[in-house]
Short mmCIF file of N, CA, C and O in Angstrom, two decimals:
data_model
loop_
_atom_site.label_atom_id
_atom_site.label_comp_id
_atom_site.label_asym_id
_atom_site.label_seq_id
_atom_site.Cartn_x
_atom_site.Cartn_y
_atom_site.Cartn_z
N MET A 1 0.84 -1.18 0.00
CA MET A 1 0.00 0.00 0.00
C MET A 1 0.89 1.24 0.00
O MET A 1 1.82 1.35 0.77
N ASP A 2 0.57 2.21 -0.83
CA ASP A 2 1.34 3.45 -0.94
C ASP A 2 0.83 4.46 0.08
O ASP A 2 -0.29 4.94 -0.01
N THR A 3 1.67 4.76 1.05
CA THR A 3 1.29 5.73 2.07
C THR A 3 2.04 7.06 1.88
O THR A 3 2.03 7.89 2.77
N SER A 4 2.64 7.25 0.73
CA SER A 4 3.48 8.43 0.50
C SER A 4 2.69 9.75 0.51
O SER A 4 3.28 10.80 0.69
N ARG A 5 1.38 9.69 0.36
CA ARG A 5 0.61 10.94 0.38
C ARG A 5 0.22 11.35 1.80
O ARG A 5 -0.47 12.34 2.01
N TYR A 6 0.69 10.59 2.79
CA TYR A 6 0.44 10.90 4.19
C TYR A 6 1.74 11.27 4.88
O TYR A 6 2.81 10.85 4.47
N ILE A 7 1.62 12.00 5.99
CA ILE A 7 2.82 12.36 6.74
C ILE A 7 3.20 11.29 7.77
O ILE A 7 4.31 11.29 8.28
N TYR A 8 2.27 10.37 8.04
CA TYR A 8 2.54 9.33 9.03
C TYR A 8 1.59 8.16 8.79
O TYR A 8 0.45 8.35 8.37
N SER A 9 2.08 6.96 9.08
CA SER A 9 1.26 5.76 8.96
C SER A 9 1.68 4.77 10.04
O SER A 9 2.87 4.61 10.31
N LEU A 10 0.72 4.14 10.66
CA LEU A 10 0.98 3.16 11.71
C LEU A 10 0.19 1.89 11.41
O LEU A 10 -1.02 1.95 11.20
N GLU A 11 0.89 0.75 11.36
CA GLU A 11 0.22 -0.52 11.12
C GLU A 11 -0.18 -1.16 12.45
O GLU A 11 0.56 -1.11 13.42
N MET A 12 -1.37 -1.77 12.44
CA MET A 12 -1.91 -2.43 13.62
C MET A 12 -2.67 -3.67 13.17
O MET A 12 -2.81 -3.91 11.97
N ALA A 13 -3.18 -4.43 14.14
CA ALA A 13 -3.97 -5.63 13.83
C ALA A 13 -5.19 -5.65 14.75
O ALA A 13 -5.13 -5.24 15.90
N VAL A 14 -6.29 -6.16 14.22
CA VAL A 14 -7.53 -6.30 14.98
C VAL A 14 -7.35 -7.43 15.99
O VAL A 14 -6.84 -8.50 15.67
N ARG A 15 -7.82 -7.19 17.20
CA ARG A 15 -7.81 -8.20 18.25
C ARG A 15 -9.24 -8.72 18.42
O ARG A 15 -10.21 -7.96 18.24
N ASP A 16 -9.36 -9.98 18.74
CA ASP A 16 -10.68 -10.61 18.81
C ASP A 16 -11.65 -9.90 19.75
O ASP A 16 -12.85 -9.83 19.46
N TYR A 17 -11.18 -9.37 20.86
CA TYR A 17 -12.08 -8.73 21.81
C TYR A 17 -12.63 -7.39 21.30
O TYR A 17 -13.50 -6.79 21.95
N GLU A 18 -12.16 -6.91 20.13
CA GLU A 18 -12.66 -5.67 19.56
C GLU A 18 -13.86 -5.89 18.63
O GLU A 18 -14.41 -4.94 18.09
N LEU A 19 -14.27 -7.14 18.48
CA LEU A 19 -15.36 -7.49 17.56
C LEU A 19 -16.72 -7.40 18.24
O LEU A 19 -16.85 -7.62 19.44
N ASP A 20 -17.74 -7.10 17.44
CA ASP A 20 -19.10 -7.12 17.96
C ASP A 20 -19.74 -8.48 17.66
O ASP A 20 -19.07 -9.40 17.17
N PHE A 21 -21.01 -8.61 17.91
CA PHE A 21 -21.67 -9.91 17.72
C PHE A 21 -21.77 -10.31 16.26
O PHE A 21 -22.05 -11.46 15.95
N GLN A 22 -21.51 -9.38 15.34
CA GLN A 22 -21.52 -9.71 13.90
C GLN A 22 -20.12 -10.09 13.40
O GLN A 22 -19.92 -10.26 12.21
N CYS A 23 -19.17 -10.17 14.33
CA CYS A 23 -17.78 -10.55 14.04
C CYS A 23 -17.05 -9.52 13.18
O CYS A 23 -16.15 -9.87 12.41
N VAL A 24 -17.44 -8.27 13.30
CA VAL A 24 -16.69 -7.16 12.70
C VAL A 24 -16.28 -6.23 13.85
O VAL A 24 -16.84 -6.29 14.94
N VAL A 25 -15.29 -5.37 13.59
CA VAL A 25 -14.83 -4.45 14.63
C VAL A 25 -15.98 -3.55 15.05
O VAL A 25 -16.67 -2.96 14.21
N HIS A 26 -16.20 -3.45 16.36
CA HIS A 26 -17.24 -2.57 16.89
C HIS A 26 -16.86 -1.14 16.57
O HIS A 26 -15.69 -0.75 16.64
N ASN A 27 -17.84 -0.33 16.20
CA ASN A 27 -17.58 1.04 15.74
C ASN A 27 -16.75 1.87 16.72
O ASN A 27 -15.95 2.70 16.31
N SER A 28 -16.89 1.67 18.01
CA SER A 28 -16.16 2.47 19.00
C SER A 28 -14.65 2.24 18.94
O SER A 28 -13.87 3.12 19.31
N ASN A 29 -14.24 1.09 18.46
CA ASN A 29 -12.81 0.78 18.42
C ASN A 29 -12.07 1.59 17.35
O ASN A 29 -10.87 1.84 17.49
N TYR A 30 -12.75 2.01 16.31
CA TYR A 30 -12.08 2.81 15.29
C TYR A 30 -11.57 4.12 15.87
O TYR A 30 -10.50 4.60 15.53
N GLN A 31 -12.34 4.71 16.79
CA GLN A 31 -11.87 5.94 17.43
C GLN A 31 -10.61 5.67 18.26
O GLN A 31 -9.69 6.49 18.28
N ARG A 32 -10.54 4.52 18.88
CA ARG A 32 -9.33 4.14 19.63
C ARG A 32 -8.14 3.99 18.68
O ARG A 32 -7.03 4.42 19.00
N TYR A 33 -8.35 3.36 17.54
CA TYR A 33 -7.27 3.21 16.56
C TYR A 33 -6.75 4.58 16.11
O TYR A 33 -5.55 4.81 16.01
N LEU A 34 -7.68 5.49 15.83
CA LEU A 34 -7.30 6.83 15.38
C LEU A 34 -6.49 7.55 16.46
O LEU A 34 -5.47 8.17 16.18
N GLU A 35 -6.96 7.46 17.70
CA GLU A 35 -6.26 8.13 18.80
C GLU A 35 -4.89 7.52 19.04
O GLU A 35 -3.90 8.23 19.25
N HIS A 36 -4.80 6.20 19.01
CA HIS A 36 -3.51 5.54 19.22
C HIS A 36 -2.49 6.01 18.18
O HIS A 36 -1.34 6.30 18.51
N ALA A 37 -2.91 6.12 16.93
CA ALA A 37 -2.01 6.57 15.86
C ALA A 37 -1.58 8.02 16.09
O ALA A 37 -0.40 8.36 15.88
N ARG A 38 -2.50 8.89 16.51
CA ARG A 38 -2.12 10.28 16.79
C ARG A 38 -1.11 10.36 17.91
O ARG A 38 -0.14 11.12 17.83
N HIS A 39 -1.30 9.58 18.96
CA HIS A 39 -0.36 9.60 20.08
C HIS A 39 1.01 9.05 19.66
O HIS A 39 2.04 9.60 20.05
N ALA A 40 1.02 7.99 18.86
CA ALA A 40 2.29 7.43 18.37
C ALA A 40 3.01 8.45 17.49
O ALA A 40 4.23 8.62 17.59
N PHE A 41 2.26 9.14 16.64
CA PHE A 41 2.82 10.19 15.79
C PHE A 41 3.47 11.27 16.64
O PHE A 41 4.60 11.69 16.40
N LEU A 42 2.76 11.72 17.66
CA LEU A 42 3.27 12.76 18.55
C LEU A 42 4.56 12.30 19.24
O LEU A 42 5.56 13.02 19.27
N GLU A 43 4.55 11.09 19.78
CA GLU A 43 5.73 10.58 20.47
C GLU A 43 6.93 10.43 19.54
O GLU A 43 8.05 10.71 19.93
N GLU A 44 6.70 10.03 18.30
CA GLU A 44 7.80 9.89 17.35
C GLU A 44 8.38 11.23 16.93
O GLU A 44 9.48 11.28 16.38
N HIS A 45 7.64 12.29 17.18
CA HIS A 45 8.11 13.62 16.79
C HIS A 45 8.39 14.50 17.99
O HIS A 45 8.24 15.72 17.93
N GLY A 46 8.81 13.86 19.09
CA GLY A 46 9.31 14.60 20.23
C GLY A 46 8.28 15.09 21.22
O GLY A 46 8.62 15.86 22.12
N GLY A 47 7.06 14.64 21.12
CA GLY A 47 6.03 15.08 22.05
C GLY A 47 5.54 13.93 22.91
O GLY A 47 5.81 12.78 22.62
N SER A 48 4.87 14.26 23.95
CA SER A 48 4.29 13.26 24.84
C SER A 48 3.10 13.88 25.53
O SER A 48 3.20 14.99 26.06
N MET A 49 1.97 13.19 25.49
CA MET A 49 0.77 13.70 26.15
C MET A 49 1.04 13.87 27.65
O MET A 49 0.60 14.85 28.25
N THR A 50 1.76 12.94 28.26
CA THR A 50 2.06 13.01 29.70
C THR A 50 2.90 14.24 30.01
O THR A 50 2.60 14.97 30.95
N ALA A 51 3.95 14.47 29.21
CA ALA A 51 4.81 15.63 29.44
C ALA A 51 4.05 16.94 29.22
O ALA A 51 4.22 17.90 29.98
N MET A 52 3.22 16.98 28.19
CA MET A 52 2.44 18.20 27.93
C MET A 52 1.50 18.49 29.10
O MET A 52 1.41 19.62 29.56
N HIS A 53 0.82 17.45 29.58
CA HIS A 53 -0.11 17.65 30.69
C HIS A 53 0.63 18.13 31.94
O HIS A 53 0.15 19.03 32.64
N ALA A 54 1.80 17.56 32.19
CA ALA A 54 2.60 17.97 33.35
C ALA A 54 2.99 19.44 33.27
O ALA A 54 3.14 20.11 34.29
N SER A 55 3.11 19.96 32.05
CA SER A 55 3.46 21.38 31.88
C SER A 55 2.22 22.27 31.79
O SER A 55 2.33 23.46 31.50
N GLY A 56 1.04 21.70 32.00
CA GLY A 56 -0.19 22.47 31.98
C GLY A 56 -0.87 22.57 30.63
O GLY A 56 -1.84 23.29 30.47
N VAL A 57 -0.34 21.85 29.64
CA VAL A 57 -0.87 21.91 28.28
C VAL A 57 -1.66 20.64 27.99
O VAL A 57 -1.16 19.53 28.19
N ASP A 58 -2.89 20.81 27.50
CA ASP A 58 -3.73 19.67 27.18
C ASP A 58 -4.39 19.83 25.82
O ASP A 58 -5.37 20.57 25.67
N PRO A 59 -3.86 19.13 24.79
CA PRO A 59 -4.58 19.08 23.52
C PRO A 59 -5.83 18.21 23.72
O PRO A 59 -5.75 17.14 24.33
N MET A 60 -6.97 18.69 23.22
CA MET A 60 -8.23 17.97 23.44
C MET A 60 -9.02 17.86 22.14
O MET A 60 -9.06 18.82 21.37
N VAL A 61 -9.66 16.73 21.96
CA VAL A 61 -10.54 16.56 20.81
C VAL A 61 -11.77 17.43 21.04
O VAL A 61 -12.45 17.31 22.06
N SER A 62 -12.04 18.32 20.07
CA SER A 62 -13.24 19.15 20.18
C SER A 62 -14.35 18.62 19.27
O SER A 62 -15.53 18.87 19.51
N LYS A 63 -13.97 17.89 18.22
CA LYS A 63 -14.97 17.34 17.30
C LYS A 63 -14.33 16.22 16.51
O LYS A 63 -13.17 16.29 16.14
N ILE A 64 -15.10 15.18 16.27
CA ILE A 64 -14.62 14.08 15.44
C ILE A 64 -15.76 13.63 14.52
O ILE A 64 -16.90 13.51 14.96
N THR A 65 -15.42 13.44 13.26
CA THR A 65 -16.37 12.93 12.28
C THR A 65 -15.75 11.68 11.68
O THR A 65 -14.61 11.71 11.20
N ILE A 66 -16.49 10.58 11.71
CA ILE A 66 -15.99 9.31 11.17
C ILE A 66 -16.98 8.79 10.14
O ILE A 66 -18.16 8.68 10.41
N GLU A 67 -16.46 8.49 8.97
CA GLU A 67 -17.25 7.83 7.92
C GLU A 67 -16.77 6.39 7.84
O GLU A 67 -15.59 6.13 7.61
N TYR A 68 -17.69 5.45 8.05
CA TYR A 68 -17.36 4.02 8.00
C TYR A 68 -17.59 3.54 6.58
O TYR A 68 -18.70 3.63 6.06
N LYS A 69 -16.55 3.02 5.94
CA LYS A 69 -16.62 2.63 4.53
C LYS A 69 -16.71 1.12 4.34
O LYS A 69 -17.46 0.64 3.51
N SER A 70 -15.88 0.36 5.05
CA SER A 70 -15.92 -1.11 4.97
C SER A 70 -15.40 -1.67 6.29
O SER A 70 -14.58 -1.03 6.95
N PRO A 71 -15.87 -2.84 6.71
CA PRO A 71 -15.53 -3.34 8.03
C PRO A 71 -14.17 -4.05 8.09
O PRO A 71 -13.69 -4.60 7.10
N LEU A 72 -13.60 -4.02 9.28
CA LEU A 72 -12.46 -4.87 9.59
C LEU A 72 -12.98 -6.05 10.38
O LEU A 72 -13.97 -5.94 11.10
N ARG A 73 -12.31 -7.19 10.25
CA ARG A 73 -12.70 -8.42 10.95
C ARG A 73 -11.53 -8.92 11.78
O ARG A 73 -10.41 -8.44 11.62
N GLY A 74 -11.80 -9.88 12.62
CA GLY A 74 -10.78 -10.44 13.49
C GLY A 74 -9.52 -10.83 12.73
O GLY A 74 -9.61 -11.47 11.70
N GLY A 75 -8.36 -10.42 13.24
CA GLY A 75 -7.09 -10.77 12.64
C GLY A 75 -6.65 -9.89 11.49
O GLY A 75 -5.50 -9.97 11.05
N ASP A 76 -7.54 -9.03 10.97
CA ASP A 76 -7.14 -8.15 9.88
C ASP A 76 -6.01 -7.24 10.31
O ASP A 76 -5.99 -6.73 11.44
N LYS A 77 -5.10 -6.99 9.41
CA LYS A 77 -4.05 -6.01 9.62
C LYS A 77 -4.48 -4.75 8.87
O LYS A 77 -5.05 -4.82 7.79
N PHE A 78 -4.17 -3.59 9.46
CA PHE A 78 -4.62 -2.34 8.87
C PHE A 78 -3.60 -1.25 9.14
O PHE A 78 -2.74 -1.39 10.00
N ALA A 79 -3.70 -0.18 8.39
CA ALA A 79 -2.84 0.99 8.58
C ALA A 79 -3.71 2.20 8.87
O ALA A 79 -4.72 2.42 8.20
N VAL A 80 -3.30 2.97 9.87
CA VAL A 80 -3.93 4.25 10.16
C VAL A 80 -3.00 5.32 9.60
O VAL A 80 -1.84 5.41 10.00
N CYS A 81 -3.50 6.10 8.65
CA CYS A 81 -2.69 7.09 7.95
C CYS A 81 -3.13 8.50 8.36
O CYS A 81 -4.33 8.74 8.53
N ILE A 82 -2.15 9.39 8.47
CA ILE A 82 -2.43 10.72 9.01
C ILE A 82 -1.91 11.83 8.10
O ILE A 82 -0.78 11.76 7.61
N ASN A 83 -2.73 12.85 7.94
CA ASN A 83 -2.33 14.17 7.46
C ASN A 83 -2.91 15.16 8.45
O ASN A 83 -3.80 14.80 9.24
N MET A 84 -2.41 16.38 8.44
CA MET A 84 -2.97 17.38 9.35
C MET A 84 -2.79 18.77 8.77
O MET A 84 -1.99 18.98 7.86
N LYS A 85 -3.58 19.70 9.33
CA LYS A 85 -3.50 21.10 8.92
C LYS A 85 -4.00 21.96 10.07
O LYS A 85 -4.64 21.46 11.00
N ARG A 86 -3.70 23.25 9.99
CA ARG A 86 -4.22 24.21 10.96
C ARG A 86 -5.44 24.87 10.38
O ARG A 86 -5.49 25.19 9.19
N GLU A 87 -6.46 25.08 11.20
CA GLU A 87 -7.65 25.87 10.85
C GLU A 87 -7.94 26.77 12.04
O GLU A 87 -8.56 26.32 13.01
N GLY A 88 -7.48 27.99 12.00
CA GLY A 88 -7.68 28.90 13.13
C GLY A 88 -6.98 28.36 14.36
O GLY A 88 -5.80 28.02 14.31
N VAL A 89 -7.72 28.24 15.46
CA VAL A 89 -7.12 27.74 16.71
C VAL A 89 -7.03 26.21 16.72
O VAL A 89 -6.41 25.64 17.61
N LYS A 90 -7.61 25.56 15.72
CA LYS A 90 -7.68 24.10 15.71
C LYS A 90 -6.54 23.46 14.93
O LYS A 90 -6.08 23.99 13.92
N LEU A 91 -6.14 22.30 15.39
CA LEU A 91 -5.29 21.40 14.64
C LEU A 91 -6.22 20.32 14.12
O LEU A 91 -6.96 19.71 14.91
N VAL A 92 -6.23 20.09 12.82
CA VAL A 92 -7.15 19.13 12.23
C VAL A 92 -6.35 17.94 11.70
O VAL A 92 -5.46 18.11 10.86
N PHE A 93 -6.67 16.77 12.23
CA PHE A 93 -6.08 15.53 11.73
C PHE A 93 -7.04 14.92 10.73
O PHE A 93 -8.23 14.73 11.03
N LEU A 94 -6.55 14.62 9.54
CA LEU A 94 -7.31 13.93 8.51
C LEU A 94 -6.75 12.51 8.49
O LEU A 94 -5.59 12.31 8.12
N GLN A 95 -7.54 11.57 8.96
CA GLN A 95 -7.05 10.21 9.15
C GLN A 95 -7.87 9.22 8.34
O GLN A 95 -9.10 9.29 8.32
N ASP A 96 -7.15 8.30 7.72
CA ASP A 96 -7.77 7.22 6.97
C ASP A 96 -7.25 5.90 7.50
O ASP A 96 -6.09 5.79 7.89
N ILE A 97 -8.12 4.90 7.53
CA ILE A 97 -7.71 3.55 7.90
C ILE A 97 -7.93 2.66 6.68
O ILE A 97 -8.99 2.70 6.06
N TYR A 98 -6.90 1.88 6.35
CA TYR A 98 -6.95 0.97 5.21
C TYR A 98 -6.72 -0.46 5.67
O TYR A 98 -5.86 -0.73 6.51
N ASN A 99 -7.47 -1.39 5.10
CA ASN A 99 -7.24 -2.81 5.30
C ASN A 99 -6.01 -3.16 4.45
O ASN A 99 -5.99 -2.91 3.25
N LEU A 100 -4.99 -3.72 5.06
CA LEU A 100 -3.76 -3.99 4.33
C LEU A 100 -3.88 -5.17 3.37
O LEU A 100 -3.15 -5.24 2.38
N ALA A 101 -4.79 -6.09 3.62
CA ALA A 101 -4.94 -7.26 2.75
C ALA A 101 -5.48 -6.89 1.38
O ALA A 101 -5.02 -7.41 0.36
N ASN A 102 -6.46 -5.97 1.35
CA ASN A 102 -7.08 -5.61 0.07
C ASN A 102 -6.97 -4.13 -0.27
O ASN A 102 -7.49 -3.69 -1.29
N GLU A 103 -6.31 -3.37 0.60
CA GLU A 103 -6.09 -1.93 0.43
C GLU A 103 -7.38 -1.12 0.34
O GLU A 103 -7.41 0.00 -0.15
N LYS A 104 -8.47 -1.69 0.86
CA LYS A 104 -9.75 -0.97 0.89
C LYS A 104 -9.74 0.09 1.99
O LYS A 104 -9.23 -0.14 3.09
N LEU A 105 -10.38 1.23 1.67
CA LEU A 105 -10.58 2.25 2.67
C LEU A 105 -11.62 1.74 3.67
O LEU A 105 -12.71 1.32 3.28
N VAL A 106 -11.28 1.77 4.94
CA VAL A 106 -12.15 1.28 6.00
C VAL A 106 -12.87 2.44 6.69
O VAL A 106 -14.07 2.41 6.90
N VAL A 107 -12.08 3.47 7.03
CA VAL A 107 -12.61 4.62 7.76
C VAL A 107 -11.95 5.89 7.21
O VAL A 107 -10.76 5.89 6.89
N LYS A 108 -12.73 6.94 7.14
CA LYS A 108 -12.25 8.28 6.80
C LYS A 108 -12.68 9.16 7.96
O LYS A 108 -13.87 9.21 8.29
N ALA A 109 -11.72 9.85 8.59
CA ALA A 109 -12.06 10.64 9.78
C ALA A 109 -11.43 12.02 9.73
O ALA A 109 -10.37 12.23 9.15
N ARG A 110 -12.12 12.93 10.38
CA ARG A 110 -11.62 14.29 10.59
C ARG A 110 -11.69 14.54 12.09
O ARG A 110 -12.78 14.45 12.69
N VAL A 111 -10.54 14.83 12.69
CA VAL A 111 -10.45 15.01 14.13
C VAL A 111 -9.94 16.42 14.40
O VAL A 111 -8.84 16.77 13.99
N GLU A 112 -10.75 17.22 15.09
CA GLU A 112 -10.38 18.59 15.40
C GLU A 112 -9.89 18.65 16.84
O GLU A 112 -10.57 18.19 17.76
N ILE A 113 -8.72 19.25 17.01
CA ILE A 113 -8.06 19.34 18.32
C ILE A 113 -7.90 20.81 18.69
O ILE A 113 -7.50 21.62 17.85
N VAL A 114 -8.19 21.15 19.93
CA VAL A 114 -7.89 22.47 20.46
C VAL A 114 -6.88 22.29 21.59
O VAL A 114 -6.72 21.19 22.13
N CYS A 115 -6.20 23.37 21.94
CA CYS A 115 -5.17 23.29 22.97
C CYS A 115 -5.57 24.17 24.15
O CYS A 115 -5.89 25.34 23.99
N VAL A 116 -5.54 23.57 25.33
CA VAL A 116 -5.86 24.26 26.57
C VAL A 116 -4.58 24.33 27.40
O VAL A 116 -3.87 23.34 27.53
N LYS A 117 -4.25 25.53 27.89
CA LYS A 117 -3.08 25.69 28.77
C LYS A 117 -3.57 26.24 30.10
O LYS A 117 -4.24 27.27 30.14
N ASP A 118 -3.22 25.52 31.14
CA ASP A 118 -3.63 25.90 32.49
C ASP A 118 -5.14 26.17 32.56
O ASP A 118 -5.60 27.12 33.19
N GLY A 119 -5.90 25.32 31.86
CA GLY A 119 -7.35 25.41 31.90
C GLY A 119 -7.99 26.43 30.98
O GLY A 119 -9.21 26.59 30.98
N ARG A 120 -7.19 27.13 30.18
CA ARG A 120 -7.73 28.17 29.29
C ARG A 120 -7.43 27.83 27.84
O ARG A 120 -6.32 27.42 27.51
N LEU A 121 -8.41 28.05 26.97
CA LEU A 121 -8.23 27.81 25.54
C LEU A 121 -7.14 28.73 25.01
O LEU A 121 -7.10 29.91 25.34
N THR A 122 -6.24 28.18 24.19
CA THR A 122 -5.16 28.97 23.59
C THR A 122 -5.43 29.16 22.10
O THR A 122 -6.38 28.61 21.56
N ARG A 123 -4.56 29.89 21.46
CA ARG A 123 -4.64 30.07 20.02
C ARG A 123 -3.92 28.94 19.29
O ARG A 123 -3.77 28.96 18.09
N GLY A 124 -3.44 27.95 20.04
CA GLY A 124 -2.80 26.78 19.44
C GLY A 124 -1.35 26.99 19.04
O GLY A 124 -0.83 26.29 18.17
N GLU A 125 -0.68 27.95 19.67
CA GLU A 125 0.72 28.23 19.33
C GLU A 125 1.61 27.00 19.48
O GLU A 125 2.57 26.83 18.72
N LEU A 126 1.28 26.15 20.43
CA LEU A 126 2.05 24.93 20.65
C LEU A 126 2.07 24.08 19.38
O LEU A 126 3.10 23.51 19.02
N PHE A 127 0.95 24.01 18.68
CA PHE A 127 0.88 23.22 17.45
C PHE A 127 1.89 23.72 16.42
O PHE A 127 2.54 22.95 15.74
N ASP A 128 2.00 25.06 16.31
CA ASP A 128 2.93 25.64 15.33
C ASP A 128 4.36 25.21 15.62
O ASP A 128 5.12 24.92 14.71
N GLU A 129 4.71 25.19 16.89
CA GLU A 129 6.09 24.82 17.26
C GLU A 129 6.34 23.33 17.09
O GLU A 129 7.30 22.92 16.47
N VAL A 130 5.47 22.51 17.66
CA VAL A 130 5.67 21.06 17.63
C VAL A 130 5.63 20.50 16.21
O VAL A 130 6.40 19.62 15.87
N PHE A 131 4.75 21.05 15.37
CA PHE A 131 4.55 20.47 14.04
C PHE A 131 5.03 21.37 12.90
O PHE A 131 4.60 21.20 11.76
N LYS A 132 5.94 22.28 13.18
CA LYS A 132 6.37 23.24 12.15
C LYS A 132 6.90 22.57 10.89
O LYS A 132 6.67 23.05 9.79
N GLU A 133 7.59 21.45 11.03
CA GLU A 133 8.12 20.77 9.84
C GLU A 133 7.01 20.26 8.92
O GLU A 133 7.20 20.13 7.72
N PHE A 134 5.85 19.98 9.47
CA PHE A 134 4.74 19.44 8.68
C PHE A 134 3.87 20.53 8.07
O PHE A 134 3.26 20.32 7.04
N PHE A 135 3.79 21.68 8.71
CA PHE A 135 2.97 22.75 8.18
C PHE A 135 3.58 23.36 6.92
O PHE A 135 2.89 24.00 6.15
N ASN A 136 4.86 23.13 6.71
CA ASN A 136 5.52 23.61 5.49
C ASN A 136 5.55 22.53 4.43
O ASN A 136 6.14 22.70 3.38
N ASN A 137 4.91 21.40 4.70
CA ASN A 137 4.92 20.23 3.81
C ASN A 137 3.60 20.21 3.01
O ASN A 137 2.54 20.25 3.60
N LYS A 138 3.67 20.10 1.72
CA LYS A 138 2.46 20.15 0.87
C LYS A 138 1.49 19.01 1.17
O LYS A 138 0.33 19.10 0.86
N LYS A 139 1.94 17.91 1.79
CA LYS A 139 1.05 16.79 2.10
C LYS A 139 -0.02 17.18 3.10
O LYS A 139 -1.01 16.52 3.24
N THR A 140 0.18 18.23 3.86
CA THR A 140 -0.78 18.61 4.90
C THR A 140 -1.91 19.49 4.37
O THR A 140 -2.82 19.79 5.10
N ASP A 141 -1.84 19.94 3.13
CA ASP A 141 -2.89 20.81 2.58
C ASP A 141 -4.16 20.04 2.31
O ASP A 141 -4.17 18.92 2.01
#
């Protein structure tokens, strides 16, 4: 699968306990996959949710939209792919999940993040600093 149009990709596998009674991944687990990939992306680029919180900074999901395209089943391997952009005070993650066996799009998501420092909404300056290398990258448009 070609992930070159994304700034980050993380491969994972479905675990049996994530399935619903129809033997497909329960819809709530896709949000967990998306979040896990965002946290892994942050950690690989010098950030840590724990360290940010300790310094009084808390990035928070303000809105998430998920379009379910095709199901994952037990044992499927998949990739969570990420692009992002700034929109005003928000950092927007554009995330897609692909089934690696057939390269089908599974989920298309838009995750809007705001940044709170010491309990107050910020203009998101932290995003500019942490992700400056990506905001100058055409893949994020």
